[in-house]
Amino acid sequence: MYYIDPHLHMVSRTTDDYETLAKMGCVAISEPAFWAGFDRGSGESFRDYFRQLTEVEPKRAAQYGIQHFTWLCINAKEAEDVELSREVLKIIPEFLDCPNVLGIGEIGLNKNTKNEAIIFQEHMELAIAHQQQVLIHTPHLEDKYQGTRMILDMLGEHSIDRSRVLVDHVEEHTVGPVLEAGYWAGMTLYPVTKCTPSRAVDIIERHGAERLCVNSAGDWGPSKPTAVPDLVLEMRRRGHKESLIKKVVYDNPRDFFSQSKNFNLENPAQR
Amino acid sequence: MNSNEILDREFLEIRAKILEVAAALDRIERAEGDVSGDPRMGLIADAINIIASEHSDPIRAEKIQLLFSRTYDEQWRNEFSIASRS
C-alpha cells in the first residue's frame, strides 16, 4: 500500500532509511523543523538548516522516488531563547516560497513556559500574515495534557481556518479536545513515549478516521521510521477495510497538505 | 473482531506485560534503598487499580494518561502575565 509519512525528521536518518521507506510503499514525507539534539548558537545556523530542508533533503528523497515536503520554525525547546527565536522568525519568510515548504511547524510547547508561549503566538502571527498552514508539536509525557490545553487556548485567539492546522502527537487524553475543536490531529508511533500501533488503532476505532493522521516522527532518538506500515499491519490484523487504512495513511495527509499551494503530490498509481 | 477473538489474540501478550510490571516492581523492592515514599510508586499503584477496575465505558487508557499528567490551570495566562490576543 502506498502511504505518506506526515512527520519524519530525515536529516537525522541515513540514506538506507530512504531506501527502506521506498520499499515499504512510502511515496511522500513531510519534515517539520525541530530540535537538533543540542541548542544552536545563532540564527545563521537555522538558515543553514532551512537550506538543508529545502535543498538537500528533497534531492536525497527523490533518489528513491519519495517526494519531500517541509515545515519551518524554531522548535519549542529552543524557543525558550526569545532573542534567538526572533532572529529565526525574521529568516523564515525568505524560505516560504521554496517549492517544498508546506507551512510553519512544528511549533508548540515543550515545558509549557512563558517564553515558549510568547514565541508560539509570534509563529502563529507569522503563519497568518503569510497564509501558511500550521503543524503543532505537543509536549511529552506528564506535560502533554497541560500543554495541549494551553495550545488550544492560544489557537482559539487567532482567526485562522482550523482545517489548516494539525495538532500532533495526540494520545488518548488529548485527541478528543483537538478533534472537537475542529483541528486535524496527528498520532506519533514511538516505541515508549507516545503511541504504539495498537493504541493508535484503538484511537481510530474510538474517534473515527476523520481529520486523523499517523506518523513515525522518526528522528535521532529511539524511533522507528517505518512505524506507519506497522499500523497498516495492525489494522489489517483487526480486519479493517483497506479503504479505511488508505484513508488514514494516504488520503488524510494528502487532503490536509493539499491546502498548501506547494503540495504537488504525484499520484503514485499514475507514475 | 469480537471480544473472544481479541482475548484469544492478546491473552499471552497481556500476560507477558503484567509479568514485566510485576518483575520490575520486584526488582525495585529487592534493591537497596527505600522508594515507598516516592510519589511515582503511588502513581503506579493508582494506575494498577485503574486497570483492575470495571468500567461501563472502557476508558482505562485515557484515565491512566490523565493520572500521569500535570494539572491544567485555565488561568495559566495570569501566572505568565500574558494577555489573551482575542
Short mmCIF file of N, CA, C and O in Angstrom, two decimals, chain B:
data_model
loop_
_atom_site.label_atom_id
_atom_site.label_comp_id
_atom_site.label_asym_id
_atom_site.label_seq_id
_atom_site.Cartn_x
_atom_site.Cartn_y
_atom_site.Cartn_z
N MET B 1 -13.43 -7.88 14.79
CA MET B 1 -13.11 -8.95 15.73
C MET B 1 -14.03 -8.84 16.95
O MET B 1 -14.24 -7.74 17.45
N ASN B 2 -14.54 -9.97 17.43
CA ASN B 2 -15.34 -9.90 18.64
C ASN B 2 -14.43 -10.04 19.87
O ASN B 2 -13.23 -10.27 19.76
N SER B 3 -15.03 -9.89 21.05
CA SER B 3 -14.21 -9.84 22.27
C SER B 3 -13.46 -11.15 22.50
O SER B 3 -12.31 -11.15 22.97
N ASN B 4 -14.09 -12.28 22.15
CA ASN B 4 -13.39 -13.56 22.31
C ASN B 4 -12.17 -13.66 21.41
O ASN B 4 -11.11 -14.14 21.83
N GLU B 5 -12.34 -13.19 20.19
CA GLU B 5 -11.21 -13.23 19.25
C GLU B 5 -10.07 -12.33 19.72
O GLU B 5 -8.89 -12.69 19.61
N ILE B 6 -10.44 -11.17 20.24
CA ILE B 6 -9.40 -10.25 20.74
C ILE B 6 -8.68 -10.88 21.93
O ILE B 6 -7.44 -10.84 22.04
N LEU B 7 -9.47 -11.49 22.84
CA LEU B 7 -8.84 -12.14 24.00
C LEU B 7 -7.92 -13.27 23.56
O LEU B 7 -6.80 -13.41 24.07
N ASP B 8 -8.38 -14.07 22.60
CA ASP B 8 -7.52 -15.16 22.08
C ASP B 8 -6.21 -14.60 21.55
O ASP B 8 -5.13 -15.14 21.79
N ARG B 9 -6.33 -13.50 20.83
CA ARG B 9 -5.15 -12.94 20.19
C ARG B 9 -4.21 -12.29 21.20
O ARG B 9 -2.99 -12.35 21.07
N GLU B 10 -4.78 -11.66 22.23
CA GLU B 10 -3.96 -10.79 23.08
C GLU B 10 -3.65 -11.39 24.46
O GLU B 10 -2.90 -10.77 25.22
N PHE B 11 -4.22 -12.56 24.79
CA PHE B 11 -4.05 -13.07 26.15
C PHE B 11 -2.58 -13.23 26.53
O PHE B 11 -2.14 -12.75 27.59
N LEU B 12 -1.82 -13.88 25.67
CA LEU B 12 -0.41 -14.12 26.02
C LEU B 12 0.37 -12.82 26.11
O LEU B 12 1.27 -12.67 26.96
N GLU B 13 0.01 -11.87 25.25
CA GLU B 13 0.70 -10.58 25.28
C GLU B 13 0.38 -9.83 26.58
O GLU B 13 1.26 -9.26 27.22
N ILE B 14 -0.90 -9.86 26.98
CA ILE B 14 -1.29 -9.20 28.23
C ILE B 14 -0.58 -9.88 29.41
O ILE B 14 -0.03 -9.22 30.30
N ARG B 15 -0.58 -11.18 29.40
CA ARG B 15 0.10 -11.95 30.46
C ARG B 15 1.56 -11.54 30.57
O ARG B 15 2.08 -11.29 31.66
N ALA B 16 2.23 -11.44 29.41
CA ALA B 16 3.65 -11.09 29.41
C ALA B 16 3.86 -9.67 29.95
O ALA B 16 4.81 -9.42 30.71
N LYS B 17 2.97 -8.73 29.57
CA LYS B 17 3.13 -7.35 30.04
C LYS B 17 2.90 -7.24 31.55
O LYS B 17 3.60 -6.51 32.25
N ILE B 18 1.91 -7.97 32.06
CA ILE B 18 1.66 -7.96 33.50
C ILE B 18 2.88 -8.53 34.24
O ILE B 18 3.30 -8.01 35.29
N LEU B 19 3.45 -9.60 33.70
CA LEU B 19 4.65 -10.18 34.32
C LEU B 19 5.80 -9.19 34.32
O LEU B 19 6.57 -9.11 35.30
N GLU B 20 5.95 -8.42 33.24
CA GLU B 20 7.02 -7.41 33.18
C GLU B 20 6.85 -6.38 34.28
O GLU B 20 7.82 -5.98 34.93
N VAL B 21 5.61 -5.92 34.49
CA VAL B 21 5.34 -4.94 35.55
C VAL B 21 5.64 -5.55 36.91
O VAL B 21 6.31 -4.94 37.76
N ALA B 22 5.16 -6.77 37.12
CA ALA B 22 5.38 -7.43 38.42
C ALA B 22 6.88 -7.62 38.68
O ALA B 22 7.36 -7.35 39.79
N ALA B 23 7.60 -8.04 37.67
CA ALA B 23 9.04 -8.28 37.84
C ALA B 23 9.78 -6.97 38.10
O ALA B 23 10.72 -6.93 38.91
N ALA B 24 9.36 -5.89 37.44
CA ALA B 24 10.02 -4.60 37.65
C ALA B 24 9.78 -4.11 39.07
O ALA B 24 10.70 -3.59 39.73
N LEU B 25 8.57 -4.29 39.58
CA LEU B 25 8.28 -3.90 40.97
C LEU B 25 9.07 -4.76 41.95
O LEU B 25 9.58 -4.25 42.97
N ASP B 26 9.18 -6.05 41.66
CA ASP B 26 10.02 -6.93 42.50
C ASP B 26 11.47 -6.44 42.51
O ASP B 26 12.14 -6.43 43.55
N ARG B 27 11.95 -6.04 41.33
CA ARG B 27 13.34 -5.59 41.19
C ARG B 27 13.59 -4.35 42.05
O ARG B 27 14.62 -4.23 42.70
N ILE B 28 12.62 -3.45 42.02
CA ILE B 28 12.74 -2.22 42.82
C ILE B 28 12.79 -2.57 44.31
O ILE B 28 13.62 -2.09 45.07
N GLU B 29 11.91 -3.50 44.71
CA GLU B 29 11.82 -3.85 46.13
C GLU B 29 13.04 -4.62 46.61
O GLU B 29 13.45 -4.51 47.76
N ARG B 30 13.61 -5.40 45.69
CA ARG B 30 14.78 -6.23 46.03
C ARG B 30 16.05 -5.40 46.20
O ARG B 30 16.98 -5.78 46.90
N ALA B 31 16.07 -4.26 45.52
CA ALA B 31 17.29 -3.44 45.51
C ALA B 31 17.45 -2.69 46.84
O ALA B 31 16.51 -2.56 47.61
N GLU B 32 18.67 -2.21 47.06
CA GLU B 32 18.94 -1.41 48.26
C GLU B 32 18.17 -0.10 48.21
O GLU B 32 17.93 0.44 47.14
N GLY B 33 17.83 0.42 49.38
CA GLY B 33 17.13 1.70 49.44
C GLY B 33 15.64 1.52 49.66
O GLY B 33 15.14 0.39 49.73
N ASP B 34 14.95 2.65 49.75
CA ASP B 34 13.51 2.62 50.02
C ASP B 34 12.82 3.69 49.17
O ASP B 34 13.12 4.88 49.30
N VAL B 35 11.92 3.27 48.31
CA VAL B 35 11.20 4.22 47.46
C VAL B 35 9.72 4.28 47.82
O VAL B 35 8.93 4.82 47.05
N SER B 36 9.39 3.72 48.98
CA SER B 36 7.96 3.65 49.31
C SER B 36 7.33 5.03 49.42
O SER B 36 6.13 5.20 49.19
N GLY B 37 8.14 6.06 49.72
CA GLY B 37 7.60 7.41 49.81
C GLY B 37 7.66 8.18 48.50
O GLY B 37 7.22 9.33 48.43
N ASP B 38 8.20 7.57 47.48
CA ASP B 38 8.32 8.25 46.18
C ASP B 38 6.93 8.35 45.54
O ASP B 38 6.24 7.32 45.39
N PRO B 39 6.50 9.56 45.17
CA PRO B 39 5.15 9.70 44.61
C PRO B 39 4.92 8.86 43.35
O PRO B 39 3.78 8.50 43.04
N ARG B 40 5.99 8.53 42.65
CA ARG B 40 5.82 7.71 41.44
C ARG B 40 5.30 6.31 41.79
O ARG B 40 4.56 5.70 41.01
N MET B 41 5.70 5.80 42.97
CA MET B 41 5.19 4.49 43.37
C MET B 41 3.68 4.56 43.61
O MET B 41 2.93 3.62 43.30
N GLY B 42 3.23 5.68 44.18
CA GLY B 42 1.78 5.87 44.37
C GLY B 42 1.05 5.94 43.04
O GLY B 42 -0.04 5.38 42.89
N LEU B 43 1.65 6.62 42.07
CA LEU B 43 1.04 6.71 40.75
C LEU B 43 0.92 5.32 40.10
O LEU B 43 -0.11 4.99 39.50
N ILE B 44 1.98 4.54 40.26
CA ILE B 44 1.95 3.19 39.69
C ILE B 44 0.83 2.38 40.34
O ILE B 44 0.06 1.68 39.65
N ALA B 45 0.72 2.48 41.67
CA ALA B 45 -0.33 1.73 42.37
C ALA B 45 -1.72 2.18 41.90
O ALA B 45 -2.61 1.35 41.66
N ASP B 46 -1.89 3.50 41.76
CA ASP B 46 -3.19 4.02 41.29
C ASP B 46 -3.50 3.53 39.88
O ASP B 46 -4.64 3.21 39.54
N ALA B 47 -2.45 3.50 39.03
CA ALA B 47 -2.65 3.06 37.65
C ALA B 47 -3.07 1.59 37.61
O ALA B 47 -3.95 1.20 36.83
N ILE B 48 -2.45 0.78 38.48
CA ILE B 48 -2.81 -0.65 38.52
C ILE B 48 -4.27 -0.80 38.98
O ILE B 48 -5.01 -1.65 38.46
N ASN B 49 -4.68 0.03 39.92
CA ASN B 49 -6.09 0.00 40.35
C ASN B 49 -7.03 0.35 39.20
O ASN B 49 -8.11 -0.23 39.07
N ILE B 50 -6.64 1.33 38.39
CA ILE B 50 -7.48 1.70 37.24
C ILE B 50 -7.60 0.51 36.28
O ILE B 50 -8.68 0.20 35.78
N ILE B 51 -6.48 -0.16 36.04
CA ILE B 51 -6.52 -1.32 35.14
C ILE B 51 -7.47 -2.39 35.67
O ILE B 51 -8.24 -2.99 34.92
N ALA B 52 -7.41 -2.61 36.99
CA ALA B 52 -8.20 -3.69 37.58
C ALA B 52 -9.68 -3.34 37.71
O ALA B 52 -10.52 -4.23 37.88
N SER B 53 -10.01 -2.06 37.62
CA SER B 53 -11.40 -1.67 37.85
C SER B 53 -12.28 -1.96 36.63
O SER B 53 -11.79 -2.08 35.51
N GLU B 54 -13.57 -2.06 36.90
CA GLU B 54 -14.52 -2.28 35.80
C GLU B 54 -15.10 -0.94 35.39
O GLU B 54 -15.32 -0.06 36.21
N HIS B 55 -15.32 -0.79 34.09
CA HIS B 55 -15.86 0.47 33.58
C HIS B 55 -17.04 0.17 32.68
O HIS B 55 -16.99 -0.74 31.88
N SER B 56 -18.08 0.99 32.81
CA SER B 56 -19.17 0.87 31.84
C SER B 56 -18.70 1.39 30.48
O SER B 56 -19.06 0.88 29.44
N ASP B 57 -17.85 2.42 30.52
CA ASP B 57 -17.25 2.94 29.29
C ASP B 57 -15.75 2.62 29.37
O ASP B 57 -15.07 3.06 30.30
N PRO B 58 -15.23 1.83 28.43
CA PRO B 58 -13.82 1.41 28.55
C PRO B 58 -12.85 2.54 28.22
O PRO B 58 -12.44 2.71 27.07
N ILE B 59 -12.46 3.29 29.24
CA ILE B 59 -11.51 4.39 29.02
C ILE B 59 -10.35 4.28 30.01
O ILE B 59 -9.88 5.29 30.54
N ARG B 60 -9.90 3.06 30.26
CA ARG B 60 -8.79 2.89 31.20
C ARG B 60 -7.54 3.64 30.73
O ARG B 60 -6.86 4.29 31.54
N ALA B 61 -7.23 3.52 29.44
CA ALA B 61 -6.00 4.16 28.94
C ALA B 61 -6.08 5.68 29.13
O ALA B 61 -5.10 6.30 29.55
N GLU B 62 -7.22 6.26 28.82
CA GLU B 62 -7.37 7.72 28.97
C GLU B 62 -7.24 8.12 30.44
O GLU B 62 -6.58 9.12 30.77
N LYS B 63 -7.83 7.33 31.33
CA LYS B 63 -7.74 7.65 32.76
C LYS B 63 -6.30 7.57 33.26
O LYS B 63 -5.87 8.40 34.07
N ILE B 64 -5.56 6.58 32.76
CA ILE B 64 -4.17 6.45 33.19
C ILE B 64 -3.34 7.61 32.64
O ILE B 64 -2.46 8.14 33.32
N GLN B 65 -3.63 8.01 31.40
CA GLN B 65 -2.93 9.17 30.83
C GLN B 65 -3.14 10.40 31.72
O GLN B 65 -2.20 11.14 32.01
N LEU B 66 -4.37 10.62 32.13
CA LEU B 66 -4.66 11.79 32.97
C LEU B 66 -4.02 11.67 34.34
O LEU B 66 -3.56 12.66 34.91
N LEU B 67 -3.97 10.44 34.86
CA LEU B 67 -3.31 10.22 36.15
C LEU B 67 -1.85 10.66 36.11
O LEU B 67 -1.34 11.26 37.06
N PHE B 68 -1.18 10.39 34.99
CA PHE B 68 0.25 10.71 34.87
C PHE B 68 0.48 12.12 34.32
O PHE B 68 1.61 12.44 33.92
N SER B 69 -0.55 12.94 34.25
CA SER B 69 -0.43 14.28 33.65
C SER B 69 -0.40 15.38 34.72
O SER B 69 -1.05 15.26 35.76
N ARG B 70 0.30 16.46 34.39
CA ARG B 70 0.23 17.66 35.23
C ARG B 70 -1.17 18.27 35.11
O ARG B 70 -1.84 18.12 34.09
N THR B 71 -1.53 19.00 36.14
CA THR B 71 -2.85 19.63 36.15
C THR B 71 -2.87 20.81 35.18
O THR B 71 -1.91 21.56 35.08
N TYR B 72 -3.99 20.95 34.48
CA TYR B 72 -4.18 22.09 33.58
C TYR B 72 -4.92 23.17 34.36
O TYR B 72 -5.96 22.90 34.95
N ASP B 73 -4.37 24.38 34.35
CA ASP B 73 -4.99 25.51 35.03
C ASP B 73 -5.50 26.48 33.98
O ASP B 73 -4.70 27.06 33.23
N GLU B 74 -6.80 26.68 33.92
CA GLU B 74 -7.37 27.57 32.90
C GLU B 74 -6.86 29.00 33.04
O GLU B 74 -6.92 29.78 32.08
N GLN B 75 -6.35 29.32 34.21
CA GLN B 75 -5.88 30.70 34.44
C GLN B 75 -4.37 30.84 34.20
O GLN B 75 -3.73 31.75 34.71
N TRP B 76 -3.80 29.97 33.40
CA TRP B 76 -2.36 29.97 33.20
C TRP B 76 -1.83 31.31 32.67
O TRP B 76 -0.70 31.69 32.96
N ARG B 77 -2.64 32.01 31.91
CA ARG B 77 -2.19 33.31 31.37
C ARG B 77 -1.88 34.30 32.50
O ARG B 77 -0.96 35.11 32.39
N ASN B 78 -2.68 34.25 33.56
CA ASN B 78 -2.44 35.16 34.69
C ASN B 78 -1.07 34.89 35.31
O ASN B 78 -0.32 35.82 35.63
N GLU B 79 -0.74 33.62 35.48
CA GLU B 79 0.55 33.27 36.07
C GLU B 79 1.70 33.80 35.21
O GLU B 79 2.72 34.25 35.72
N PHE B 80 1.53 33.75 33.88
CA PHE B 80 2.58 34.20 32.97
C PHE B 80 2.47 35.69 32.65
O PHE B 80 3.31 36.21 31.91
N SER B 81 1.43 36.33 33.13
CA SER B 81 1.17 37.74 32.77
C SER B 81 1.11 37.91 31.24
O SER B 81 1.70 38.84 30.68
N ILE B 82 0.44 36.98 30.58
CA ILE B 82 0.26 37.07 29.13
C ILE B 82 -1.21 37.36 28.87
O ILE B 82 -2.08 36.60 29.28
N ALA B 83 -1.46 38.43 28.16
CA ALA B 83 -2.85 38.79 27.86
C ALA B 83 -3.36 37.95 26.69
O ALA B 83 -2.59 37.57 25.80
N SER B 84 -4.64 37.65 26.72
CA SER B 84 -5.26 36.97 25.58
C SER B 84 -5.20 37.87 24.36
O SER B 84 -5.31 39.08 24.47
N ARG B 85 -4.99 37.27 23.17
CA ARG B 85 -4.88 38.08 21.95
C ARG B 85 -6.21 38.25 21.24
O ARG B 85 -6.27 38.85 20.18
N SER B 86 -7.25 37.65 21.80
CA SER B 86 -8.54 37.76 21.11
C SER B 86 -9.29 39.00 21.57
O SER B 86 -8.99 39.57 22.59
#
